[in-house]
């Protein structure tokens, strides 16, 4: 059984309440906007699960509290501070509120680096395994490092272009770019392997064994083609 708690807060106090929930270990669930047909103002509801409290309550009676922050009486042109600096997962909800109602949500801080928000805590909701989450985070870091190395190499090559020295600079720059591509390819391969391992772990053991055998056979064929 879920216990819903609703707390009405002023718009200028929203971020302080969100910060307090973040500090208490709360996990963001969703956010939605709705229009009051009587006066034309808008209402925002931010929903969280306090994970630490939830773990205690689940252990006691199998239930946990859903905490909601409610902001009432928002004018269409009133600026609403984004909570994405605390919870990146709010981005699609804030974006939807803007698209549907034209609400002015400011200071969105969002950069998924190619991956959507991921969590690996077992309760109360799980999206990916800790192993896959770690592999994705590593791939993101390697990608960022590779991009930085490639940009530095390109800048070095550009500064020396047009003269004999430029040709000498371009060679190490190209090598750096090649190393960056190799690092990123290795990270992607590790990520792909981790994701596949997570899928295999969720399969029936007999089916998983067949899939592993098929993957091993394919890897052997690919290796033979490269060596040929």
PDB file of C-alpha atoms in Angstrom, residues 62 92 114 129 138 150 154 160 162 171 189 197 209:
ATOM      1  CA  UNK A  62       5.285  -3.555   2.968  1.00  0.00           C
ATOM      2  CA  UNK A  92      11.025  15.199 -20.190  1.00  0.00           C
ATOM      3  CA  UNK A 114      23.634   9.786 -25.025  1.00  0.00           C
ATOM      4  CA  UNK A 129      21.646  -3.697 -13.055  1.00  0.00           C
ATOM      5  CA  UNK A 138      32.509   4.352 -17.746  1.00  0.00           C
ATOM      6  CA  UNK A 150      40.121  14.698 -30.599  1.00  0.00           C
ATOM      7  CA  UNK A 154      42.254  19.039 -34.305  1.00  0.00           C
ATOM      8  CA  UNK A 160      50.106  24.484 -37.839  1.00  0.00           C
ATOM      9  CA  UNK A 162      49.711  25.774 -44.219  1.00  0.00           C
ATOM     10  CA  UNK A 171      50.917  13.475 -37.634  1.00  0.00           C
ATOM     11  CA  UNK A 189      32.312  -2.895 -26.685  1.00  0.00           C
ATOM     12  CA  UNK A 197      25.273 -10.189 -19.827  1.00  0.00           C
ATOM     13  CA  UNK A 209      23.275 -21.255 -22.668  1.00  0.00           C
TER      14      UNK A 209
END
